[in-house]
Amino acid sequence: MAAPKTIAVWSGSTDQRGLLKAATLAFNSVQQAYRAELFAANYQNYADWVQSVAVSGALPCLLEVDGPFVAEFAWRGYLQALDKFVSPEMRSDLLPSILAQGTYDGHLYSLAQRDSGLGLWANRRYLKAASVRIPTVAQPWTLAEFEQAMDKLARVDGVDYPLDLAVYTGASEFFAYAYLPILAGFGGDFIDRASYPKAGGVLDGPQSVAAMTRLQGWFRKGWARAVDRNDDFEKGKTALAWTGHWRYTPFRAALGDDLLLLPLPDFGHGLKTGMGSWGWSITSTCPEPAGAWAFLSYLMSADEVLRISDAIGAVPARKSVLARSKLTGSHGALKVFAQQLFMGHGFPRPATPGYGTISKAFATAAGAIIAGADVQTELTRAAHTIDEDIAANRGYPQ
């Protein structure tokens, strides 16, 4: 009997390491043709590290890629299309957002087991004490209601400040992921999405400036704070936490039945929320694409999708699994995440090969704005950085 062929697998996410290791062991035990070998990277700038390795031609067969970087990796030739592997049945069962984030130039390059959830986590006890309305996806808070709620919550005994905006993440991808819905809620964006020609006039346009000016105002009023702690919400120091599904487990452990998930507010242009997550891609240099797909199709099986999504509180990638989910199903504690996506409120990060520059430029600007810098100046500087990158790459021709 021939020895199993080795399939090298690289993971960059941090919220599923144990689950992924268990899946790898299970896959290796149920078949003998392939052996998946998992390497979990701990690099803070994983995307930059992948690109540095790609230059030497040493990428693995299966690569985990954060959704907004799929376009860049596909454009650079690191990935091969999955179209020939994905059956019509599987494709029809995938969430539209999963297909959208994995597609570049008309081809599917990545599949994720789950989509992300971004919302307002709340302490039910504090909301009750402040006598504020509990919003729904159908009737979210308006900007005025949101700010009124923060003003009331700031006066509740035990609340140091009402809103945790997860500034402790630093100048990371979180800023682009979590704050883009604020820009979009005001009518702004990172870049002109009509073929992505420029950021100038958009990222530093009046709508985006208004959005980041408002965000800066929340810090100036003391409603939000730039702290390096990540547990203020668990400790009851804050009443609201603007962050994602990956915080469900520690939040639930700390607050119990007082934990409540709310939709994001409508800032004037409709409710907008973050979307996109880590997915899997087969590299263009993979010597065993059939084996890579065997492992990927195992990860995308209904049971595996359900197992990982319920374990981390994410939205299952397959429609058929959603009804089975104890957390994001119709009666689950995290159903708001699924409702926001299914009702079309997801606002994707730009699917352009230049996204890495966009993310870093915005994160730098956001950090400076939170620290009190002039909003227009910082956003214009970021827009110039992005436009210079676009020009240097001749518009990223397809």
JSON list of N, CA and C in Angstrom, two decimals, residues 269-296:
[
{"chain": "A", "resi": 269, "resn": "HIS", "atom": "N", "xyz": [-27.53, 55.96, 6.64]},
{"chain": "A", "resi": 269, "resn": "HIS", "atom": "CA", "xyz": [-27.54, 55.33, 5.32]},
{"chain": "A", "resi": 269, "resn": "HIS", "atom": "C", "xyz": [-27.84, 53.84, 5.45]},
{"chain": "A", "resi": 270, "resn": "GLY", "atom": "N", "xyz": [-28.61, 53.48, 6.45]},
{"chain": "A", "resi": 270, "resn": "GLY", "atom": "CA", "xyz": [-28.96, 52.09, 6.66]},
{"chain": "A", "resi": 270, "resn": "GLY", "atom": "C", "xyz": [-27.97, 51.39, 7.57]},
{"chain": "A", "resi": 271, "resn": "LEU", "atom": "N", "xyz": [-28.42, 50.33, 8.22]},
{"chain": "A", "resi": 271, "resn": "LEU", "atom": "CA", "xyz": [-27.55, 49.53, 9.08]},
{"chain": "A", "resi": 271, "resn": "LEU", "atom": "C", "xyz": [-26.45, 48.91, 8.21]},
{"chain": "A", "resi": 272, "resn": "LYS", "atom": "N", "xyz": [-25.21, 49.04, 8.64]},
{"chain": "A", "resi": 272, "resn": "LYS", "atom": "CA", "xyz": [-24.07, 48.43, 7.97]},
{"chain": "A", "resi": 272, "resn": "LYS", "atom": "C", "xyz": [-23.29, 47.61, 8.99]},
{"chain": "A", "resi": 273, "resn": "THR", "atom": "N", "xyz": [-22.82, 46.44, 8.58]},
{"chain": "A", "resi": 273, "resn": "THR", "atom": "CA", "xyz": [-22.03, 45.62, 9.49]},
{"chain": "A", "resi": 273, "resn": "THR", "atom": "C", "xyz": [-20.85, 45.02, 8.73]},
{"chain": "A", "resi": 274, "resn": "GLY", "atom": "N", "xyz": [-19.87, 44.56, 9.50]},
{"chain": "A", "resi": 274, "resn": "GLY", "atom": "CA", "xyz": [-18.71, 43.93, 8.89]},
{"chain": "A", "resi": 274, "resn": "GLY", "atom": "C", "xyz": [-19.03, 42.54, 8.38]},
{"chain": "A", "resi": 275, "resn": "MET", "atom": "N", "xyz": [-18.25, 42.08, 7.43]},
{"chain": "A", "resi": 275, "resn": "MET", "atom": "CA", "xyz": [-18.41, 40.73, 6.90]},
{"chain": "A", "resi": 275, "resn": "MET", "atom": "C", "xyz": [-17.05, 40.27, 6.37]},
{"chain": "A", "resi": 276, "resn": "GLY", "atom": "N", "xyz": [-16.96, 38.99, 6.09]},
{"chain": "A", "resi": 276, "resn": "GLY", "atom": "CA", "xyz": [-15.71, 38.42, 5.62]},
{"chain": "A", "resi": 276, "resn": "GLY", "atom": "C", "xyz": [-14.96, 37.76, 6.75]},
{"chain": "A", "resi": 277, "resn": "SER", "atom": "N", "xyz": [-14.31, 36.65, 6.44]},
{"chain": "A", "resi": 277, "resn": "SER", "atom": "CA", "xyz": [-13.62, 35.90, 7.47]},
{"chain": "A", "resi": 277, "resn": "SER", "atom": "C", "xyz": [-12.45, 35.15, 6.85]},
{"chain": "A", "resi": 278, "resn": "TRP", "atom": "N", "xyz": [-11.75, 34.39, 7.65]},
{"chain": "A", "resi": 278, "resn": "TRP", "atom": "CA", "xyz": [-10.66, 33.57, 7.16]},
{"chain": "A", "resi": 278, "resn": "TRP", "atom": "C", "xyz": [-11.21, 32.41, 6.34]},
{"chain": "A", "resi": 279, "resn": "GLY", "atom": "N", "xyz": [-10.61, 32.18, 5.18]},
{"chain": "A", "resi": 279, "resn": "GLY", "atom": "CA", "xyz": [-11.03, 31.08, 4.33]},
{"chain": "A", "resi": 279, "resn": "GLY", "atom": "C", "xyz": [-9.82, 30.30, 3.85]},
{"chain": "A", "resi": 280, "resn": "TRP", "atom": "N", "xyz": [-10.09, 29.28, 3.03]},
{"chain": "A", "resi": 280, "resn": "TRP", "atom": "CA", "xyz": [-9.03, 28.38, 2.58]},
{"chain": "A", "resi": 280, "resn": "TRP", "atom": "C", "xyz": [-8.85, 28.47, 1.07]},
{"chain": "A", "resi": 281, "resn": "SER", "atom": "N", "xyz": [-7.60, 28.51, 0.65]},
{"chain": "A", "resi": 281, "resn": "SER", "atom": "CA", "xyz": [-7.25, 28.58, -0.76]},
{"chain": "A", "resi": 281, "resn": "SER", "atom": "C", "xyz": [-6.20, 27.54, -1.10]},
{"chain": "A", "resi": 282, "resn": "ILE", "atom": "N", "xyz": [-6.26, 27.02, -2.31]},
{"chain": "A", "resi": 282, "resn": "ILE", "atom": "CA", "xyz": [-5.23, 26.10, -2.82]},
{"chain": "A", "resi": 282, "resn": "ILE", "atom": "C", "xyz": [-4.22, 26.94, -3.59]},
{"chain": "A", "resi": 283, "resn": "THR", "atom": "N", "xyz": [-2.97, 26.82, -3.26]},
{"chain": "A", "resi": 283, "resn": "THR", "atom": "CA", "xyz": [-1.95, 27.65, -3.90]},
{"chain": "A", "resi": 283, "resn": "THR", "atom": "C", "xyz": [-1.66, 27.17, -5.32]},
{"chain": "A", "resi": 284, "resn": "SER", "atom": "N", "xyz": [-1.15, 28.08, -6.12]},
{"chain": "A", "resi": 284, "resn": "SER", "atom": "CA", "xyz": [-0.84, 27.76, -7.51]},
{"chain": "A", "resi": 284, "resn": "SER", "atom": "C", "xyz": [0.35, 26.81, -7.63]},
{"chain": "A", "resi": 285, "resn": "THR", "atom": "N", "xyz": [1.18, 26.71, -6.58]},
{"chain": "A", "resi": 285, "resn": "THR", "atom": "CA", "xyz": [2.35, 25.83, -6.62]},
{"chain": "A", "resi": 285, "resn": "THR", "atom": "C", "xyz": [2.11, 24.48, -5.96]},
{"chain": "A", "resi": 286, "resn": "CYS", "atom": "N", "xyz": [0.87, 24.23, -5.54]},
{"chain": "A", "resi": 286, "resn": "CYS", "atom": "CA", "xyz": [0.56, 22.98, -4.84]},
{"chain": "A", "resi": 286, "resn": "CYS", "atom": "C", "xyz": [0.74, 21.78, -5.79]},
{"chain": "A", "resi": 287, "resn": "PRO", "atom": "N", "xyz": [1.58, 20.79, -5.42]},
{"chain": "A", "resi": 287, "resn": "PRO", "atom": "CA", "xyz": [1.79, 19.63, -6.29]},
{"chain": "A", "resi": 287, "resn": "PRO", "atom": "C", "xyz": [0.66, 18.61, -6.22]},
{"chain": "A", "resi": 288, "resn": "GLU", "atom": "N", "xyz": [-0.19, 18.73, -5.19]},
{"chain": "A", "resi": 288, "resn": "GLU", "atom": "CA", "xyz": [-1.29, 17.78, -5.01]},
{"chain": "A", "resi": 288, "resn": "GLU", "atom": "C", "xyz": [-2.62, 18.53, -4.80]},
{"chain": "A", "resi": 289, "resn": "PRO", "atom": "N", "xyz": [-3.10, 19.24, -5.82]},
{"chain": "A", "resi": 289, "resn": "PRO", "atom": "CA", "xyz": [-4.35, 19.99, -5.64]},
{"chain": "A", "resi": 289, "resn": "PRO", "atom": "C", "xyz": [-5.55, 19.11, -5.30]},
{"chain": "A", "resi": 290, "resn": "ALA", "atom": "N", "xyz": [-5.56, 17.88, -5.80]},
{"chain": "A", "resi": 290, "resn": "ALA", "atom": "CA", "xyz": [-6.66, 16.97, -5.47]},
{"chain": "A", "resi": 290, "resn": "ALA", "atom": "C", "xyz": [-6.66, 16.64, -3.98]},
{"chain": "A", "resi": 291, "resn": "GLY", "atom": "N", "xyz": [-5.48, 16.47, -3.42]},
{"chain": "A", "resi": 291, "resn": "GLY", "atom": "CA", "xyz": [-5.39, 16.20, -1.99]},
{"chain": "A", "resi": 291, "resn": "GLY", "atom": "C", "xyz": [-5.76, 17.42, -1.16]},
{"chain": "A", "resi": 292, "resn": "ALA", "atom": "N", "xyz": [-5.33, 18.60, -1.62]},
{"chain": "A", "resi": 292, "resn": "ALA", "atom": "CA", "xyz": [-5.70, 19.83, -0.93]},
{"chain": "A", "resi": 292, "resn": "ALA", "atom": "C", "xyz": [-7.21, 20.00, -0.92]},
{"chain": "A", "resi": 293, "resn": "TRP", "atom": "N", "xyz": [-7.84, 19.70, -2.06]},
{"chain": "A", "resi": 293, "resn": "TRP", "atom": "CA", "xyz": [-9.30, 19.81, -2.13]},
{"chain": "A", "resi": 293, "resn": "TRP", "atom": "C", "xyz": [-9.97, 18.76, -1.25]},
{"chain": "A", "resi": 294, "resn": "ALA", "atom": "N", "xyz": [-9.38, 17.58, -1.15]},
{"chain": "A", "resi": 294, "resn": "ALA", "atom": "CA", "xyz": [-9.96, 16.54, -0.29]},
{"chain": "A", "resi": 294, "resn": "ALA", "atom": "C", "xyz": [-10.06, 17.05, 1.15]},
{"chain": "A", "resi": 295, "resn": "PHE", "atom": "N", "xyz": [-8.99, 17.70, 1.62]},
{"chain": "A", "resi": 295, "resn": "PHE", "atom": "CA", "xyz": [-9.03, 18.23, 2.98]},
{"chain": "A", "resi": 295, "resn": "PHE", "atom": "C", "xyz": [-9.97, 19.42, 3.08]},
{"chain": "A", "resi": 296, "resn": "LEU", "atom": "N", "xyz": [-9.93, 20.30, 2.07]},
{"chain": "A", "resi": 296, "resn": "LEU", "atom": "CA", "xyz": [-10.82, 21.46, 2.10]},
{"chain": "A", "resi": 296, "resn": "LEU", "atom": "C", "xyz": [-12.28, 21.05, 2.05]}
]
